[in-house]
Coordinates of C-alpha atoms in Angstrom, one line a residue:
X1055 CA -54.5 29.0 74.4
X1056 CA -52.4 25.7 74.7
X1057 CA -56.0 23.8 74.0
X1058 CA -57.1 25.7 71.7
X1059 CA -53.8 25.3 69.7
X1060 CA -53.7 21.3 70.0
X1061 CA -57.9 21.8 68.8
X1062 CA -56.6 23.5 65.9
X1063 CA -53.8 21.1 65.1
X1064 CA -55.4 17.7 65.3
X1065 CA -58.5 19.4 63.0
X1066 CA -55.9 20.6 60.8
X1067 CA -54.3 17.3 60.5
X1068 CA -57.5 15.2 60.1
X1069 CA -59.1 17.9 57.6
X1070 CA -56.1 17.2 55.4
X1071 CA -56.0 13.3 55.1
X1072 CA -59.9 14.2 54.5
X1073 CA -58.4 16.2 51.9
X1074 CA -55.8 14.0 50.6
X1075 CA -58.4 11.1 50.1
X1076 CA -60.4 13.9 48.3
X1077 CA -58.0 14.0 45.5
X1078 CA -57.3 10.3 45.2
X1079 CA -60.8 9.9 44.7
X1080 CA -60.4 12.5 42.0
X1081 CA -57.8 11.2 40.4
X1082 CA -59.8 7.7 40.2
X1083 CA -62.6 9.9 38.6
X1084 CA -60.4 11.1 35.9
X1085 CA -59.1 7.4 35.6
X1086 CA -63.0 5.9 35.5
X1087 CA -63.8 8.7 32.9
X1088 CA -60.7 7.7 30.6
X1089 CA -61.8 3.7 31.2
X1090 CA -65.4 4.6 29.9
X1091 CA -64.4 6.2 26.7
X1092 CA -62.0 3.6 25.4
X1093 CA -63.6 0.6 26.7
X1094 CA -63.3 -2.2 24.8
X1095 CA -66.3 -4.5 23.4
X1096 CA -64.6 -7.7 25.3
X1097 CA -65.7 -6.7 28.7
X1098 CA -69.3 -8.7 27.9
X1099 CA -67.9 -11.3 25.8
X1100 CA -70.0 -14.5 26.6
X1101 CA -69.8 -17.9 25.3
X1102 CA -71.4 -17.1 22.0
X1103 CA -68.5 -14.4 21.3
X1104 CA -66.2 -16.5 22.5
X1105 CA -64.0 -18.9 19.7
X1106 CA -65.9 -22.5 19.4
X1107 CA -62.9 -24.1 20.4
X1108 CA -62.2 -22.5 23.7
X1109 CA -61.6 -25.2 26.6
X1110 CA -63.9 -24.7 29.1
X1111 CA -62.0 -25.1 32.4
X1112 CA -63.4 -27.3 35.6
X1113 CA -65.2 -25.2 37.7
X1114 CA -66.0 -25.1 41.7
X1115 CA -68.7 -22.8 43.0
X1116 CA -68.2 -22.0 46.6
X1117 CA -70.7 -21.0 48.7
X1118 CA -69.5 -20.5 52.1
X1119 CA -72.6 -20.3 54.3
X1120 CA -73.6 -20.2 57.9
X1121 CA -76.9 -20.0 60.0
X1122 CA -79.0 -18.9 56.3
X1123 CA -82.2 -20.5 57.1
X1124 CA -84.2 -17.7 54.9
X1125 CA -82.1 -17.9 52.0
X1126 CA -80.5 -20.6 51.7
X1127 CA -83.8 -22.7 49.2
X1128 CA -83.5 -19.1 47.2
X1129 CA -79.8 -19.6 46.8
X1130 CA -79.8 -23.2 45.8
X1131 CA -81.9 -22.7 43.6
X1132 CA -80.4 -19.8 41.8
X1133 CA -76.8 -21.7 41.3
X1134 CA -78.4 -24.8 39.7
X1135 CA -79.9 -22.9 37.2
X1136 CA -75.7 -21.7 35.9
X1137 CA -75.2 -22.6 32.3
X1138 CA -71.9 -24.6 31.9
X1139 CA -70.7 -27.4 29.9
X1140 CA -71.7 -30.3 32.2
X1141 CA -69.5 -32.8 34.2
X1142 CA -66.9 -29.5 34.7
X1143 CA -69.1 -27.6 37.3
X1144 CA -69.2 -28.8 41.0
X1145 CA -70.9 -27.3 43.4
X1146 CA -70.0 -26.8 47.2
X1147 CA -72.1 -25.9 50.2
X1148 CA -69.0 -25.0 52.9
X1149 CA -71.9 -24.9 56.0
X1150 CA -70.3 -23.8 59.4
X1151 CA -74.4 -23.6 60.9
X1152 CA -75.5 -24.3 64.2
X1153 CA -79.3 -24.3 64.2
X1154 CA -81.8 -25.8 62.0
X1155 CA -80.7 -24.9 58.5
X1156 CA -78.6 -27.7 58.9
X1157 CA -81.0 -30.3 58.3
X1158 CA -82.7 -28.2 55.4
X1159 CA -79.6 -27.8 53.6
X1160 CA -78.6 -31.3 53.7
X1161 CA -82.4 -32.5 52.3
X1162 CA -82.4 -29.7 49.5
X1163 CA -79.0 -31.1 48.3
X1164 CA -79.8 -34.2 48.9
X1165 CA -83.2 -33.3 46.1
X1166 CA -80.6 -31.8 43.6
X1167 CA -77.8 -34.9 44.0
X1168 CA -80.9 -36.7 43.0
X1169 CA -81.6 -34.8 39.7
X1170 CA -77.9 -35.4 39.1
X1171 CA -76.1 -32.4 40.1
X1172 CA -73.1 -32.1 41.3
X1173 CA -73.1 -30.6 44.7
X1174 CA -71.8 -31.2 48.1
X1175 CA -72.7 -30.6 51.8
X1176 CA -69.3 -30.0 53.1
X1177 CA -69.7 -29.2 57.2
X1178 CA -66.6 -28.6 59.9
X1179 CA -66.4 -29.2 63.4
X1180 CA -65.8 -26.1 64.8
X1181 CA -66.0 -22.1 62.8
X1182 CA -61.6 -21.7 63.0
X1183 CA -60.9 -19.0 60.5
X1184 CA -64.3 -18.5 60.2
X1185 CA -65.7 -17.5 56.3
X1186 CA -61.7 -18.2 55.5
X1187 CA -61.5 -21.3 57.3
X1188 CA -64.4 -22.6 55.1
X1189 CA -62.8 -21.6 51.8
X1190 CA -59.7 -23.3 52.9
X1191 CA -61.3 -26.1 53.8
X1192 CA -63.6 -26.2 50.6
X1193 CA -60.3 -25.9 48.5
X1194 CA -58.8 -28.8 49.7
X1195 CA -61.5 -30.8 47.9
X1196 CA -62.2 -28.9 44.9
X1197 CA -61.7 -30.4 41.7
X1198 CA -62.4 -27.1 39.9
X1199 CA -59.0 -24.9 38.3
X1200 CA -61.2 -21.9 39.0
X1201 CA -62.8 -21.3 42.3
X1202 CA -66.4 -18.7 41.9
X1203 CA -67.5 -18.0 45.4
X1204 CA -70.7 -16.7 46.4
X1205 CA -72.2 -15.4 49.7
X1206 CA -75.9 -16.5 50.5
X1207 CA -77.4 -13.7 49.3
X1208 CA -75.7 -13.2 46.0
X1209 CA -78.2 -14.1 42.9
X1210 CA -76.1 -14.6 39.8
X1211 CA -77.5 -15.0 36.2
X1212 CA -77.6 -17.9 34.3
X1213 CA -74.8 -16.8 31.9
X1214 CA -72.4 -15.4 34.8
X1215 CA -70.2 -18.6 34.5
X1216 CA -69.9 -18.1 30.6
X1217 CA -69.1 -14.0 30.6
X1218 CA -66.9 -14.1 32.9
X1219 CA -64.6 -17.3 32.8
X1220 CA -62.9 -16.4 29.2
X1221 CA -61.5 -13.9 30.8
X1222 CA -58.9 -16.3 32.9
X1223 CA -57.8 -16.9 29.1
X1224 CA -54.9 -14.3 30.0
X1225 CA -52.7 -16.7 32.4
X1226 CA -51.7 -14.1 34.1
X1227 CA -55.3 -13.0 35.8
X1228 CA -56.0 -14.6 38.6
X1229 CA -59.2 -13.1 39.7
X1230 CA -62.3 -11.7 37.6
X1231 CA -64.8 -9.8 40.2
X1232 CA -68.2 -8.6 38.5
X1233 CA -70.2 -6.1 39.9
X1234 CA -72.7 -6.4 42.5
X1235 CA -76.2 -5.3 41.9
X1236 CA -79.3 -4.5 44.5
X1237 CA -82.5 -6.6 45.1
X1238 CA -83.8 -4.6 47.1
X1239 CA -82.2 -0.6 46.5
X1240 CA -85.6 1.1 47.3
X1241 CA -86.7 -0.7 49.8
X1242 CA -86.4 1.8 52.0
X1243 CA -84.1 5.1 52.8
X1244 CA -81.7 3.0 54.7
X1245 CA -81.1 0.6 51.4
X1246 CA -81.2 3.4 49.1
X1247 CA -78.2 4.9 51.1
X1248 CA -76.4 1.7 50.9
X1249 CA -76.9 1.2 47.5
X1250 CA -75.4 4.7 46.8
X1251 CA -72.0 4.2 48.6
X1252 CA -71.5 0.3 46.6
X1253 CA -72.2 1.9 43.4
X1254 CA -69.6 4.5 44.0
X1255 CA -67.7 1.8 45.2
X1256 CA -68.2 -0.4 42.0
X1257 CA -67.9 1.6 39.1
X1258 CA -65.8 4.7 40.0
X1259 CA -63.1 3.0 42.7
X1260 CA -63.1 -0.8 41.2
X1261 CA -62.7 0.7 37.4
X1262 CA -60.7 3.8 38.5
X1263 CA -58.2 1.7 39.9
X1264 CA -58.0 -1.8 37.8
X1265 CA -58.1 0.5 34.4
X1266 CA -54.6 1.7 35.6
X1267 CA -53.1 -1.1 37.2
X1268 CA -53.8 -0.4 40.5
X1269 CA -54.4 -2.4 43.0
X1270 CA -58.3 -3.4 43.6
X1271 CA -60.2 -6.3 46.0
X1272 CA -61.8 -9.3 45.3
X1273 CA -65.2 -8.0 47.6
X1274 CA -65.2 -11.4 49.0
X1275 CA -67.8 -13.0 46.1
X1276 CA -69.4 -12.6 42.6
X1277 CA -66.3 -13.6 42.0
X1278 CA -63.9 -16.3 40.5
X1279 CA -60.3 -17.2 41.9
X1280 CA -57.7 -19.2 39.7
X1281 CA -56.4 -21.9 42.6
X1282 CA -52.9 -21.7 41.1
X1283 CA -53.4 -17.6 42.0
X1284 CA -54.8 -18.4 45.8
X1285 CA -52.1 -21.3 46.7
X1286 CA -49.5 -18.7 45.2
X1287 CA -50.5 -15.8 47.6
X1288 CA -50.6 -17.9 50.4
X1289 CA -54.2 -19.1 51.0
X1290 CA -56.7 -17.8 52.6
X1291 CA -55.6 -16.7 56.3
X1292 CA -58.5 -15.6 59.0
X1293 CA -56.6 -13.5 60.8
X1294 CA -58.3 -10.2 59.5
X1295 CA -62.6 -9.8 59.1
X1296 CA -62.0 -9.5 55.4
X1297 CA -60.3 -12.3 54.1
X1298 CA -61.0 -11.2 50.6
X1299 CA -59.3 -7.8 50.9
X1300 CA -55.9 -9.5 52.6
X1301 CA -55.9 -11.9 50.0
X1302 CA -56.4 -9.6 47.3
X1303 CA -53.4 -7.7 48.2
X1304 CA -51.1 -11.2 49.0
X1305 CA -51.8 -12.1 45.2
X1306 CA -51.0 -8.5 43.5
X1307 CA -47.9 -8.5 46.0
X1308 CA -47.3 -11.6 43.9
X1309 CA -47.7 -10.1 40.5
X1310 CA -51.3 -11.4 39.3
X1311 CA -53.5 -9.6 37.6
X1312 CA -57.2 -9.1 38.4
X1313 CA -60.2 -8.2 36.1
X1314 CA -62.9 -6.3 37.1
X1315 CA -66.2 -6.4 35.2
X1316 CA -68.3 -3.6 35.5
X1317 CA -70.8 -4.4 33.0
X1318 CA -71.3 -8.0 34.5
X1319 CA -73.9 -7.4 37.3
X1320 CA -74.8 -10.2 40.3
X1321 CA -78.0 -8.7 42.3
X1322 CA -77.7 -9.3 45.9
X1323 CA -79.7 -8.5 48.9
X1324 CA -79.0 -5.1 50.9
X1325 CA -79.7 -5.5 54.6
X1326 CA -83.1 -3.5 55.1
X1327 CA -82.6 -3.3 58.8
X1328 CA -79.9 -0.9 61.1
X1329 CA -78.4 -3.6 63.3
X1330 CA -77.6 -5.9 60.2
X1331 CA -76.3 -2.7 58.6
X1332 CA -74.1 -2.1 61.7
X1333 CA -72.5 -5.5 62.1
X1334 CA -71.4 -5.4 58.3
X1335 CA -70.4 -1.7 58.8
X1336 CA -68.1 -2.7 61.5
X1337 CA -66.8 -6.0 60.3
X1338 CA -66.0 -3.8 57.2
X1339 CA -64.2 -1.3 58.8
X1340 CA -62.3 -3.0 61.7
X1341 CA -60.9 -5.2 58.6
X1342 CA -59.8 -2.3 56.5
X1343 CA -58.0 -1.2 59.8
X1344 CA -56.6 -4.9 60.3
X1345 CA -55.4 -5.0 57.0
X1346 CA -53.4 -2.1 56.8
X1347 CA -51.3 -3.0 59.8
X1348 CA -50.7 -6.0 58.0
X1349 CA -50.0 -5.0 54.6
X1350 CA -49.2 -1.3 54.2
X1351 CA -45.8 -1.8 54.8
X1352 CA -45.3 -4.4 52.2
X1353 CA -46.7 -2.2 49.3
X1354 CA -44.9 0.7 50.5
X1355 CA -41.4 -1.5 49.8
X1356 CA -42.3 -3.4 47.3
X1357 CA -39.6 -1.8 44.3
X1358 CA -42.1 -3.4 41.8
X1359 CA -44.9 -0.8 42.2
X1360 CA -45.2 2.7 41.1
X1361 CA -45.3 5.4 43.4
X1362 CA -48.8 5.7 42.2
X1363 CA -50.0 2.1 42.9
X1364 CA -48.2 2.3 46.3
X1365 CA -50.3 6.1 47.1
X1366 CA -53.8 4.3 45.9
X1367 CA -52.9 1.3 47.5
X1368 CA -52.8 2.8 51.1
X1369 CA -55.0 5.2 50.5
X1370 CA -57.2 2.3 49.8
X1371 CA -55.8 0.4 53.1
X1372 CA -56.4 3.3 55.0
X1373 CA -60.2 3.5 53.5
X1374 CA -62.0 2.9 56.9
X1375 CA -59.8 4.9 58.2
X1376 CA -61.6 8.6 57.0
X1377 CA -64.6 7.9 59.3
X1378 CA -62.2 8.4 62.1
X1379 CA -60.7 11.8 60.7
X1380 CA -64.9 12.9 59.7
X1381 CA -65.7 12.0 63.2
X1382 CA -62.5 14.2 64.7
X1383 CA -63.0 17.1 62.4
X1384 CA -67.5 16.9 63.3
X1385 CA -66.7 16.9 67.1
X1386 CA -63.6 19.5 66.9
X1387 CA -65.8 21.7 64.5
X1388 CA -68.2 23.1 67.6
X1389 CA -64.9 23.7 69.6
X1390 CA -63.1 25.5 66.6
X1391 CA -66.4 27.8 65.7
X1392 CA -65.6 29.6 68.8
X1393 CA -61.9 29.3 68.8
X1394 CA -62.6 31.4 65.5
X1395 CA -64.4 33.9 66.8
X1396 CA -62.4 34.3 70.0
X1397 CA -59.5 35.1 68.5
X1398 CA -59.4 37.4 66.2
X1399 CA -55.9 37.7 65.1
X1400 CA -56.0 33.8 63.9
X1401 CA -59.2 35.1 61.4
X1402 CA -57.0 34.5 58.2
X1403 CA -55.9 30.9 59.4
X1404 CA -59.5 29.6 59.4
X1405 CA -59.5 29.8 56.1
X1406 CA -58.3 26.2 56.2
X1407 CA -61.8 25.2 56.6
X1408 CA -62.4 25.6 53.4
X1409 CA -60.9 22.6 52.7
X1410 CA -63.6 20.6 54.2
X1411 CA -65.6 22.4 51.8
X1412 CA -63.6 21.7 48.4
X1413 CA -62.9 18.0 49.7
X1414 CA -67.3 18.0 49.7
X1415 CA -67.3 19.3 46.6
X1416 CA -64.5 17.0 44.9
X1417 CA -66.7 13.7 46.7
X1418 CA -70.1 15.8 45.0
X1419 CA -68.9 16.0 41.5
X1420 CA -67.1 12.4 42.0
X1421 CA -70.4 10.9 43.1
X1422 CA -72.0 12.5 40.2
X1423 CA -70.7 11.0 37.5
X1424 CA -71.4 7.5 39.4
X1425 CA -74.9 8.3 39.7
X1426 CA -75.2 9.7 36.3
X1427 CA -73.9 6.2 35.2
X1428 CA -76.3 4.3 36.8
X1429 CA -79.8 6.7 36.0
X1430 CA -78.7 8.8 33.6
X1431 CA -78.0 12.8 33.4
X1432 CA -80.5 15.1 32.9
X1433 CA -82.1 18.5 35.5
X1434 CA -84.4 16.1 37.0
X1435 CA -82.2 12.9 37.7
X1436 CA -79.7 15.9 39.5
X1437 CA -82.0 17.1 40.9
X1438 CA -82.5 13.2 42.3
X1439 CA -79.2 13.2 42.7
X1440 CA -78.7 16.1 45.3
X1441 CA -80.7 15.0 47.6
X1442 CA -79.1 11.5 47.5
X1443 CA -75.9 12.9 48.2
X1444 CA -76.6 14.6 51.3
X1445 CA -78.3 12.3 52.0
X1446 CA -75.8 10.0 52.3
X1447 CA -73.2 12.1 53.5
X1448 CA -75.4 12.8 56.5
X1449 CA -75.8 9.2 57.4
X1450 CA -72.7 8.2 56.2
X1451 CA -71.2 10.6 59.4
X1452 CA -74.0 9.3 61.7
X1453 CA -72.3 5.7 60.7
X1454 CA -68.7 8.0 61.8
X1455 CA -68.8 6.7 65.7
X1456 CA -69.5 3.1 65.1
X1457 CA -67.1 2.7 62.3
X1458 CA -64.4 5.1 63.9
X1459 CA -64.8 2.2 67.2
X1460 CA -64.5 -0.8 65.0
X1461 CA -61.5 1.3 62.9
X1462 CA -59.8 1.7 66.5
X1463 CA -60.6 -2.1 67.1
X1464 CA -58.8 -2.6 63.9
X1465 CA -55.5 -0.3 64.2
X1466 CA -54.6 -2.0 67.8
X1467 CA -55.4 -5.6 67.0
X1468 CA -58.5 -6.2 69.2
X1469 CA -59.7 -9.3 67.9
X1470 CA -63.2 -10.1 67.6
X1471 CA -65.3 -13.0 66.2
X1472 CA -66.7 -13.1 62.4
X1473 CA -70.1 -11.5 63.1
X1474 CA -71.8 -12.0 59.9
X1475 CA -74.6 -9.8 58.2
X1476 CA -78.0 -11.5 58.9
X1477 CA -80.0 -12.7 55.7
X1478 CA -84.1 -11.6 55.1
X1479 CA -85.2 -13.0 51.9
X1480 CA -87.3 -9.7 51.8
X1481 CA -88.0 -7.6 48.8
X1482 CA -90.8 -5.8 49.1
X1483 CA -91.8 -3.1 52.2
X1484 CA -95.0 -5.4 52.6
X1485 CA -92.7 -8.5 53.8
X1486 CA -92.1 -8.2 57.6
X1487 CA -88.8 -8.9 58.7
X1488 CA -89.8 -8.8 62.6
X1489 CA -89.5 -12.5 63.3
X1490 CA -85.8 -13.1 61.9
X1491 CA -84.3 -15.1 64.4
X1492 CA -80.7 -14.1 63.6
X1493 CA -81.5 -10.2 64.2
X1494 CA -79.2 -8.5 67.3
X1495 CA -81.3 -9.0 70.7
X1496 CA -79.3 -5.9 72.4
X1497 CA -79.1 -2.4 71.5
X1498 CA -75.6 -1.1 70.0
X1499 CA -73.5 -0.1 73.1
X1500 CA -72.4 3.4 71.4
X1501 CA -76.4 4.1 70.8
X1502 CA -76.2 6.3 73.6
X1503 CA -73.4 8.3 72.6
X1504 CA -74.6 9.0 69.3
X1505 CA -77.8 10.5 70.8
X1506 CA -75.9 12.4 72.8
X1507 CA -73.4 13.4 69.0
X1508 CA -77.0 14.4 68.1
X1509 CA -77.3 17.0 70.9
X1510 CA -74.3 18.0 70.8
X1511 CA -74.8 19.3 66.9
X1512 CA -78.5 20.7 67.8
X1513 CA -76.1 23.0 70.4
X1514 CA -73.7 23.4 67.1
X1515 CA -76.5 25.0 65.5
X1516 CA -77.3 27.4 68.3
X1517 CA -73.8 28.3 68.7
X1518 CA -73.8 29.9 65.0
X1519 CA -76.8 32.7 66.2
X1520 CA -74.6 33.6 69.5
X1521 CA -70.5 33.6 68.6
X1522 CA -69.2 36.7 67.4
X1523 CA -70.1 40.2 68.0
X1524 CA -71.9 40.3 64.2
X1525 CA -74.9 38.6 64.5
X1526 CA -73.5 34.9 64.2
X1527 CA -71.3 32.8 62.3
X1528 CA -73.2 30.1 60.0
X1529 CA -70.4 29.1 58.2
X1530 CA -70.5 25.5 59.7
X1531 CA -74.3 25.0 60.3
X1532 CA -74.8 23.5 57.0
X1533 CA -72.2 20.8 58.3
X1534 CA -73.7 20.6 61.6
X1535 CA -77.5 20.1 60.3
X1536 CA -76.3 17.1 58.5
X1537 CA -74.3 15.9 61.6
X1538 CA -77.7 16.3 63.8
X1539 CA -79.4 14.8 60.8
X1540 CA -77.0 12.0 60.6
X1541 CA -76.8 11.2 64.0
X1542 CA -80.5 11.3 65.1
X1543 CA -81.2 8.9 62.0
X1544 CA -78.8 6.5 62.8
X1545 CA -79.9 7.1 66.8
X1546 CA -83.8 6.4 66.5
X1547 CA -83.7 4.4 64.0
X1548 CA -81.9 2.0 66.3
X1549 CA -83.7 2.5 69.1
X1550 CA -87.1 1.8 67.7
X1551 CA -86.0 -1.5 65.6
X1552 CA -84.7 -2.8 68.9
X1553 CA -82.4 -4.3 67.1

């Protein structure tokens, strides 16, 4: 009884932070839906809106780069092609690479110097700091007031520049993020999941929050810093994998605002394969982790901030964090299905469960009004809609072991290099994306387990036709399909990319 009685507490525990999040998310629902109605016009205000007279601020576009060989002619490219008034845009390529792309970098810029842009190879000796070491270093030469960064996959439109710098006309704003978009959402199912969680992400949670003051993330580029705004916070620092949600925090701590366009859309690529997928997942994670022990405490005492701002802010800290309580409540869930049906006398206080259930449905209905942004309502488009959200749930908790790891990784400092998300240039299913160089050699060392998480939940499936004495109990087998589903996705699709 002692076991079982610690099973039940730590599931109780982890089903309520589930449940807690649950309701935050919510309440960000409620906020998005109030943002959308009374919306202002000025959101896509562009240079033709804007006054005649406006003074159009020097401008550096930062794109920190490193080992791109597939993207990096695509990216050029793309940036030249910005409208701004000329002589008050400068472009630098901050190039930490080691192999080849090197010497194709330097000749591309070299071609674009020569057609009289302004644009600059800008190389270190050594990776320190990593993506953040490369922005500091950049900003030490930057002539621009405003810093727009840019990761190598990031496509922005020729008008980005002119939609989204009149914004900074409010000196108190010191960043403006836009929304990013996907080249490649349907791909295939793995993009199509991805591209489901960012758009929750970037209309709900980025509008839910800013709309009310909260505190949001610069999501580390489509996106323009005032310098005054990153000296002020402190600079970038590398001692987190995401740079841009430790800074983020530093500069609200410091009273600046940030805007958040939702309307203004940068298409970027989505990685199309599992081990690229997994290295962002986990330098994702591990960072929200790292950056909670660093800067919970410092929202929670900050007198300045509403008790509101402080709950949404480490709620949003703590993000990463709810794979870790998914994956306790999935592998406790087996475990408490026959606790339940062993003792009878605790039958009432397994009620509790339900909460799993109304936290699903409060994440269902949230998702909803995401989706509904994006496609549009209508029977058929739910319909769409359904099975994208199990979907995703199901994956998203075969993603639970991996990002619970990098989450532990994160909560007791284990410090681990800046693995970045390899690049493919592919859009189309026909491309083949076999022969990228940069692609993970070595199968994930948790691959194993999570075939095993996928047999244990085939077991958690049997186990609700032989518990009890009344035929069953298949009040969790819904849950532990999706687990078996989730897992044996995440497992073979793994194993036969070999990657």
């Amino acid at each position: 009884m002692i076991i079982a009685s610690i099973i039940i507490v730590v599931y109780s525990i982890a089903l309520l932070l589930i449940f807690v999040f649950a309701l935050a998310q919510l309440n960000l629902l409620f906020n998005y839906l109030a943002a959308t109605n009374t919306k202002s016009e000025t959101e896509t205000s562009s240079a033709k809106d804007s006054d005649a007279s406006f003074d159009w601020p020097m401008v550096t576009i930062q794109l920190p780069v490193y080992n791109e060989l597939y993207v990096m002619e695509r990216l050029l490219n793309n940036i030249v092609q910005l409208k701004y008034p000329k002589g008050l845009l400068e472009i630098q390529v901050l190039d930490d690479s080691t192999d080849e792309s090197v010497l194709s970098t330097s000749e591309h810029i070299i071609a674009l110097q020569e057609q009289g842009y302004s644009i600059k190879h800008i190389r270190r000796e050594n990776r320190e700091g990593f993506k953040a070491g490369a922005l500091k270093a950049g900003l030490e030469e930057a002539k621009g007031t405003f810093i727009a960064i840019f990761d190598a996959d990031f496509l922005p439109h020729e008008d980005w520049l002119l939609e989204s710098i009149p914004h900074f006309s409010d000196p108190n704003i010191g960043v403006v993020q836009t929304r990013w978009g996907h080249l490649n959402r349907d791909y295939s199912l793995l993009t199509r999941i991805q591209a489901f969680a960012l758009d929750a992400h970037f209309t709900l949670e980025q509008v839910g929050r800013n709309s009310k003051g909260h505190f949001i993330n610069f999501n580390g580029t489509a996106g323009i810093w005032r310098k005054t705004c990153i000296y002020d916070a402190g600079n970038w620092e590398g001692d987190t994998l995401t740079e841009d949600l430790d800074l983020s925090y530093r500069a609200q701590l410091k009273n600046w605002k940030f805007k958040y366009l939702e309307k203004v859309v940068t298409p970027a690529e989505l990685p199309i394969v599992i081990s690229a997928a997994r290295s962002q997942q986990f330098r994702w994670n591990k960072g929200g982790a790292e950056n909670f022990q660093k800067l919970a405490l410092r929202v929670l005492k900050d007198k300045k901030l509403s008790i509101k701002t402080k709950m949404h802010g480490v709620l949003h800290l703590l993000n990463s964090t709810m794979f870790l309580n998914v994956l306790i409540v999935a592998v406790l869930s087996i475990p408490m299905l026959y606790i339940k049906n062993e003792y009878a006398h605790l039958k009432n206080y397994f009620y509790m469960m339900s909460f799993f259930v109304i936290s699903s449905v409060i994440f269902f209905i949230c998702y909803w009004y995401m989706f509904k942004n994006s496609y549009g309502g209508g029977f058929k488009n739910f319909l769409k809609y359904i099975a994208s959200f199990f979907l995703f749930f199901s994956i998203a908790m075969g993603f639970s072991l991996h990002n619970s790891l990098a989450v532990l990784e994160g909560h007791f400092r284990i410090k681990s290099d800046f693995i970045r998300t390899p690049k493919f240039n592919v859009g189309e299913k026909k491309d083949s994306w076999k022969n990228n160089k940069y692609l993970a050699k070595n199968l994930s060392g948790s691959l194993i387990i999570e075939g095993l998480l996928m047999l244990y939940f085939l077991f958690g499936m049997y186990s609700a036709f032989v518990v009890g004495n009344e035929g069953g109990d298949f009040g969790l087998f819904p849950f532990h399909l999706m687990l078996f589903f989730g897992f044996g996705y995440v497992f073979f699709s793994s194993l036969f990319s070999k990657s």
